[in-house]
XYZ file of C-alpha atoms in Angstrom:
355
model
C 26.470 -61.280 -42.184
C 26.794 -61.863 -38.166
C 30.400 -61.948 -37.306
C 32.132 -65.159 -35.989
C 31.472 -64.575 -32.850
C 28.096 -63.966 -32.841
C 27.172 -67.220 -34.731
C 28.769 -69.141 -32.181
C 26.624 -67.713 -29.326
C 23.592 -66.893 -30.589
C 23.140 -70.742 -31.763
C 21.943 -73.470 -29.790
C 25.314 -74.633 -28.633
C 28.992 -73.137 -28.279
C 29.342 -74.346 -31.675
C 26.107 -74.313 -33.277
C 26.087 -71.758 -36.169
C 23.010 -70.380 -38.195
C 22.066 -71.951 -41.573
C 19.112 -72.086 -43.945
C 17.970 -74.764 -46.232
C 15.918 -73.358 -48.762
C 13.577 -76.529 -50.253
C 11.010 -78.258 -48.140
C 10.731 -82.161 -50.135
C 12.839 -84.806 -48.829
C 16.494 -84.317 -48.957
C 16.339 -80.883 -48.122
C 14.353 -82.050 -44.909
C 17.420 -84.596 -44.604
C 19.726 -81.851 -44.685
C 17.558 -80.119 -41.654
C 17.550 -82.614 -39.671
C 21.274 -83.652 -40.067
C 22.499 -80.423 -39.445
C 19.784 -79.439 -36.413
C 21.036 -82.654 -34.768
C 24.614 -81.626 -35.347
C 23.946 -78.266 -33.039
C 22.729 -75.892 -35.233
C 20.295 -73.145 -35.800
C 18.206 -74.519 -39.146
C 16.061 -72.020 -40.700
C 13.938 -73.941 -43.112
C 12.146 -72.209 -46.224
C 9.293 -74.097 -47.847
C 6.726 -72.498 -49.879
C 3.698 -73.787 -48.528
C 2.472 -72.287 -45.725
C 0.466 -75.290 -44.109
C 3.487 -77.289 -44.685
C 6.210 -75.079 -42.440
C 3.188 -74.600 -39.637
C 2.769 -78.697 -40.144
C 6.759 -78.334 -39.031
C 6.543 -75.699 -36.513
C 3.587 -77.815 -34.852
C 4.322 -81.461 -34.939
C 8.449 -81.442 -36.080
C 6.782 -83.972 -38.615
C 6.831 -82.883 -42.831
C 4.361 -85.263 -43.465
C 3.895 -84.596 -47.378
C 7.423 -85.780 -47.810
C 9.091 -88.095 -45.014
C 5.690 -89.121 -42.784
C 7.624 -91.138 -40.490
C 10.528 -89.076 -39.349
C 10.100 -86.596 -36.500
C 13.012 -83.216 -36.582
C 14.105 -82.306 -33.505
C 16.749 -79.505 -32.324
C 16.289 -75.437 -33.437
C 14.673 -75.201 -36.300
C 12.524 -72.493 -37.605
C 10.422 -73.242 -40.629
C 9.155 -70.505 -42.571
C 7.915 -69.125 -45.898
C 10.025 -65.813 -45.491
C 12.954 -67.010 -47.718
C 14.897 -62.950 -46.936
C 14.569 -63.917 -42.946
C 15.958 -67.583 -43.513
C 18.787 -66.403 -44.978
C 19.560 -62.840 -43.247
C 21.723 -64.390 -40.310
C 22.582 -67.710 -42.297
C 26.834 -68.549 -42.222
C 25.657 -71.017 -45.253
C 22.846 -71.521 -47.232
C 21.860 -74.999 -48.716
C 19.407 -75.002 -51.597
C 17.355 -78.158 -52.235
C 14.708 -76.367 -55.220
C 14.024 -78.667 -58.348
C 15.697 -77.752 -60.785
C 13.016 -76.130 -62.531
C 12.297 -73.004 -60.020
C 15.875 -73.352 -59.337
C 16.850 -70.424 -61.141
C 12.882 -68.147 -60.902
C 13.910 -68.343 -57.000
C 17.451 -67.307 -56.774
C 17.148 -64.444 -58.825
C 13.752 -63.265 -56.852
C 16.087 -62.957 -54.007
C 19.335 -62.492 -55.386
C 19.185 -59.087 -53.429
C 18.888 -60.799 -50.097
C 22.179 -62.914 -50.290
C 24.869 -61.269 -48.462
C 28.351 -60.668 -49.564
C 30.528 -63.883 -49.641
C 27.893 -65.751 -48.274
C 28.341 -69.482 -48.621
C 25.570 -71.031 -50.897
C 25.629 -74.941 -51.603
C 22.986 -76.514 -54.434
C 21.989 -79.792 -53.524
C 19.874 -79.830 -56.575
C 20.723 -82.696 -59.287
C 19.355 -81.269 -62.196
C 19.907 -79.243 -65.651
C 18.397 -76.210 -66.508
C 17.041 -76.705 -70.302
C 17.815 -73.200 -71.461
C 21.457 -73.208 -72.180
C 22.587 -76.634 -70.273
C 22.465 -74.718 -66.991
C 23.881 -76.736 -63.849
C 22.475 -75.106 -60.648
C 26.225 -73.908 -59.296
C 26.302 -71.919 -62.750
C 22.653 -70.492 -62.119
C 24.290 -69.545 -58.687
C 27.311 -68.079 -60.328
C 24.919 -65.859 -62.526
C 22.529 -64.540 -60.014
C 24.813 -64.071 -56.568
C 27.882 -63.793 -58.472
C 29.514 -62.415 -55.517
C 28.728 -65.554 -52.924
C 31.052 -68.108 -52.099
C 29.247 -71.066 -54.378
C 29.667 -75.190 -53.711
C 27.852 -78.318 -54.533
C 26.898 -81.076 -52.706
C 26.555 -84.952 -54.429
C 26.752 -88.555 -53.824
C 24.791 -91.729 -52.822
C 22.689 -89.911 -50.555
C 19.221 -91.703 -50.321
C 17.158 -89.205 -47.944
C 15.536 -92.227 -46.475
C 18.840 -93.514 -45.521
C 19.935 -90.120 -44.237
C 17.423 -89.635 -42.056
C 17.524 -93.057 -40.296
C 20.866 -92.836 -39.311
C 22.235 -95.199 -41.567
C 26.064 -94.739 -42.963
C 26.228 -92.568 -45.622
C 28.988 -90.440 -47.388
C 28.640 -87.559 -49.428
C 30.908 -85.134 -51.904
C 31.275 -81.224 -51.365
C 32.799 -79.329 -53.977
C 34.269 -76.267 -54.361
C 36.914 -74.288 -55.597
C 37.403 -72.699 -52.394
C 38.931 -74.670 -49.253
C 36.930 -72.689 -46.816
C 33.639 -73.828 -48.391
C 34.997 -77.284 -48.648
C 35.715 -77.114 -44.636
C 32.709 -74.922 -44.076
C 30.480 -77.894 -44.936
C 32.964 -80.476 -43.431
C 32.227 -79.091 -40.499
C 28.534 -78.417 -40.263
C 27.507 -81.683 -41.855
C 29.837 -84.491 -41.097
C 29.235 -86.566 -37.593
C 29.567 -90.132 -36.732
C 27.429 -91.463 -39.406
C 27.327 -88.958 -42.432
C 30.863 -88.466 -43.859
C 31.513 -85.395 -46.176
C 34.841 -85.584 -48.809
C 36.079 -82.768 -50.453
C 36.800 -82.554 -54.205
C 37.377 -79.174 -56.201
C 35.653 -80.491 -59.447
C 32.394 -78.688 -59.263
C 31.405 -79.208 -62.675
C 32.548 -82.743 -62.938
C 30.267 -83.725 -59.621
C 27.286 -81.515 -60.418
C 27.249 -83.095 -63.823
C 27.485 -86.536 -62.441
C 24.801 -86.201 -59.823
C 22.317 -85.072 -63.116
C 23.166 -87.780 -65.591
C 23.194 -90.517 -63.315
C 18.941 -89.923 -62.663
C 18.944 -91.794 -66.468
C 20.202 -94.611 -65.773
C 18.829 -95.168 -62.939
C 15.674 -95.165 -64.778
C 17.732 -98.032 -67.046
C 18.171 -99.677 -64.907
C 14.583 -100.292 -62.970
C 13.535 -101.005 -67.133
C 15.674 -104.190 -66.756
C 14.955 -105.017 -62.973
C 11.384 -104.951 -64.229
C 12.015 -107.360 -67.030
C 13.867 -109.780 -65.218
C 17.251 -109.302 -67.374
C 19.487 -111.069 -64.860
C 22.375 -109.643 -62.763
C 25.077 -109.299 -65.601
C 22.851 -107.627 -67.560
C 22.233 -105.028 -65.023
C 25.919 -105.196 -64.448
C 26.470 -104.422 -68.452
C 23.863 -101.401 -68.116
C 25.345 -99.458 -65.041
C 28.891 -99.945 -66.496
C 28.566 -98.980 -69.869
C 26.044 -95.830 -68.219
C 29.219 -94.949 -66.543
C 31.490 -95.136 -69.543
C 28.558 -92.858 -71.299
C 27.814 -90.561 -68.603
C 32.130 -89.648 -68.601
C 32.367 -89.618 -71.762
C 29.788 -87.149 -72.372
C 31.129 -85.132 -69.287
C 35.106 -84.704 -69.920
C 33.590 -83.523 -73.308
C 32.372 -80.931 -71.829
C 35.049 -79.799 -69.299
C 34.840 -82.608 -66.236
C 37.538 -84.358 -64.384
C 37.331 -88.216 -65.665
C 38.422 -89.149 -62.174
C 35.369 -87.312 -60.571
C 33.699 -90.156 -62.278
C 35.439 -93.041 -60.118
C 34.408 -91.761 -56.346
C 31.134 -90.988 -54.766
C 29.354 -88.367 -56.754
C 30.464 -90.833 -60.108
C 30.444 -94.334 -59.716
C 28.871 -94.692 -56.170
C 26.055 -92.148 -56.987
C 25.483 -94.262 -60.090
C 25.109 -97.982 -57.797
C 22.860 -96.551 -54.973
C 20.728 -95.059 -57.839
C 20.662 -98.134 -60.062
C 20.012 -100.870 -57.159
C 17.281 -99.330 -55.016
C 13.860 -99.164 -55.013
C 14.024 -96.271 -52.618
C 15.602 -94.049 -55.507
C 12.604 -92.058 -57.229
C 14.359 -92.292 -60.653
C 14.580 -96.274 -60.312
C 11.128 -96.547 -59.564
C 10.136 -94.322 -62.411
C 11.860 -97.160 -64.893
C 10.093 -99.892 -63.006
C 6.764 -98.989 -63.038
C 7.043 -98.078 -67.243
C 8.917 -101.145 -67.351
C 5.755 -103.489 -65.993
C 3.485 -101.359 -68.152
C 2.576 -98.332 -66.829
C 2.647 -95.318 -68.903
C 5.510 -92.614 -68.046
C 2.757 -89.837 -66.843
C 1.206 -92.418 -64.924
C 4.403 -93.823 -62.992
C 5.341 -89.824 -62.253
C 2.154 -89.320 -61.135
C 1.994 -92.687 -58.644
C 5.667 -91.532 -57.889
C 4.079 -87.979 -56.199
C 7.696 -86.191 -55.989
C 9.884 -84.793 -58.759
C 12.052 -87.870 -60.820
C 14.915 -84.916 -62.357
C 15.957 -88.000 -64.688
C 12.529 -87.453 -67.158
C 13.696 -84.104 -68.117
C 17.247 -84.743 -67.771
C 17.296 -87.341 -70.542
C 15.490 -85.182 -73.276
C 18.368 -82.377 -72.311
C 21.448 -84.726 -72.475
C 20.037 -85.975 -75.825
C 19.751 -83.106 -77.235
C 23.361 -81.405 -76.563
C 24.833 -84.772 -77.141
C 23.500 -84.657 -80.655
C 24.270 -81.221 -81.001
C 27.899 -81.924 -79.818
C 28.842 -85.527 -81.421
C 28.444 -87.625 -78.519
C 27.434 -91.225 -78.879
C 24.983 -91.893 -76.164
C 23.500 -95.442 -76.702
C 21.868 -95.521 -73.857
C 19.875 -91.929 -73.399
C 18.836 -92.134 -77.041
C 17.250 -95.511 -76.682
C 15.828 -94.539 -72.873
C 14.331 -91.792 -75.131
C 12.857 -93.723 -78.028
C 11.101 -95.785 -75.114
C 9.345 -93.163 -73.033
C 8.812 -90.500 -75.410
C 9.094 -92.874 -78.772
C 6.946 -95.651 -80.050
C 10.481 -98.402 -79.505
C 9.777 -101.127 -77.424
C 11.706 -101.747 -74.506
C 12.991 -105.201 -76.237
C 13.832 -103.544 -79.535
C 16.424 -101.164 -78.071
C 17.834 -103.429 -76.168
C 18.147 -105.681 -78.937
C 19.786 -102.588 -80.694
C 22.383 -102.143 -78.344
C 23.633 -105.682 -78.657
C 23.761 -105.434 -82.175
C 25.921 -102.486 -82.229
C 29.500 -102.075 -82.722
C 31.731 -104.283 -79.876
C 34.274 -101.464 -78.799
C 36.813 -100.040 -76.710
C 35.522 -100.479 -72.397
C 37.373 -97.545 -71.067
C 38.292 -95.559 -73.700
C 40.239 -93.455 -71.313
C 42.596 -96.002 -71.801
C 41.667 -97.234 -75.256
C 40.099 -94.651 -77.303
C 37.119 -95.056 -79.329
C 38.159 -95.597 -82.505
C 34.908 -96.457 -84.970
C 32.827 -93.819 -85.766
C 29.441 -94.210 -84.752
């Protein structure tokens, strides 16, 4: 790693340090141009070739956000080892499915207390793997942090307000971040619940699929209402179980992650549930979608270890029964009316019927 002083002259500005952001699709390009606008020296990993000489060439990643042009020092390339040699911090925007077949391909090239930040919302299937405990298992000795929140790429890139959620048990992470991201219209909070905002950031990708099913049908604003709040009250439930902060779940990476998710069309998840929603089959609506929706193989993960662990999950199990069942959309929701009327926050007033 380049000492302090070095990263503050070698960048493109008296405070412009060296980072890498390892993920070419949209939020990860985001990310690039947030912090190459901010001052800094963006190394930029993708794997295609033709897409980082598409960068290098035009400053345009036209696969992924056509109409945005990056600007500032950044150096795309495919040689993930030389974007991360000199990086201070190291943001990693990989699905969720090569999360893991990446990191430990380079594990090697990480440096010793290197900051590394997932901005991946996703589960690994084997073993109910977030990506900050696929970090902590391949570069167990890096400094490791998570980034989550209502952060449409689309809305990041146009300058439009945003806030976002770093986590991390360690302060200097937490600051580290602070600093490189936030300027006058992206605003980065600190919280030390990694688990509890990582978890959030995955589970909320199913209802957000929930809820473009009922924008599709034409269910009416409290019903929508109904869904996102009683997703909320499923998605905490099923996370304290499992070791999360229930106040996590009432900032950014909880409840506002959840909204932005469940009311836009820009949200790839949302648009997922639309499209099967006015008919289309699931394979079809991924396939018209063109990017990766982490909420299709999110829900048959959280239904599986909620079974396996006693949770009652209304929602994911009917979500399930509809795109990978023969239930009609009507039927489950008809089910879910028809089941027991019990506590709202059970926080406050515990669940008390068995279901």
């Amino acid at each position: 790693m380049p000492d302090q002083k070095d990263l503050q002259t070698t960048g493109p500005s008296a405070t412009g340090r060296h980072i890498a952001v390892l993920g070419g699709g949209s939020f990860g390009t985001a990310m690039v141009k947030v912090l190459s606008e901010n001052g800094h020296t963006v190394h930029f990993w993708m794997r295609d070739a033709a897409q980082a000489d598409e960068v290098r060439s035009t400053g345009v990643n036209s696969r992924y956000m056509p109409d945005v042009h990056l600007s500032g020092d950044i150096q795309p390339t495919t040689d993930l080892p030389a974007a991360i040699k000199d990086a201070e911090v190291v943001f990693v925007a990989i699905p969720s499915k090569a999360f893991r077949s990446v990191i430990r391909e380079y594990c090697r090239e990480f440096a010793d207390d290197q900051i590394v930040i997932s901005l991946t919302k996703g589960i690994e299937a084997h073993g109910f793997k977030l990506m900050s405990e696929i970090l902590q298992e391949e570069i167990p000795r890096c400094r490791i942090g998570v980034l989550s929140g209502p952060n449409l790429a689309g809305e990041i890139v146009n300058r439009d307000l945003t806030a976002t959620v770093i986590a991390a048990k360690d302060p200097e992470v937490r600051r580290a971040v602070q600093d490189l991201l936030g300027c006058e219209y992206f605003r980065v909070y600190a919280n030390v619940d990694v688990y509890g905002v990582e978890l959030a950031g995955a589970l909320k990708n199913i209802y957000a699929i929930v809820s473009g099913l009922a924008s599709a049908l034409d269910l009416g604003e409290n019903a929508k209402a109904m869904l996102m709040t009683r997703g909320l009250a499923e998605m905490s439930r099923f996370a304290v179980s499992l070791g999360a902060n229930p106040m996590t779940f009432m900032g950014l990476a909880g409840v506002g992650d959840l909204i932005v998710t469940c009311t836009s069309s820009k949200s790839r998840n949302y648009r997922v549930g639309y499209a099967v929603g006015k008919g289309k089959k699931l394979d079809d609506a991924v396939a018209e979608l063109g990017q990766v929706a982490e909420g299709i193989y999110t829900l048959k993960l959280v239904k599986e270890k909620s079974e396996a662990i006693g949770i009652y999950m209304p929602l994911v199990r009917g979500l399930y029964e509809i795109l990978y069942g023969t239930a009609s959309i009507s039927a489950v929701i008809n089910s879910l009316m028809m089941s027991v009327q019990n506590s709202d926050v059970e926080f406050i007033l515990p669940r008390t019927i068995s279901q």
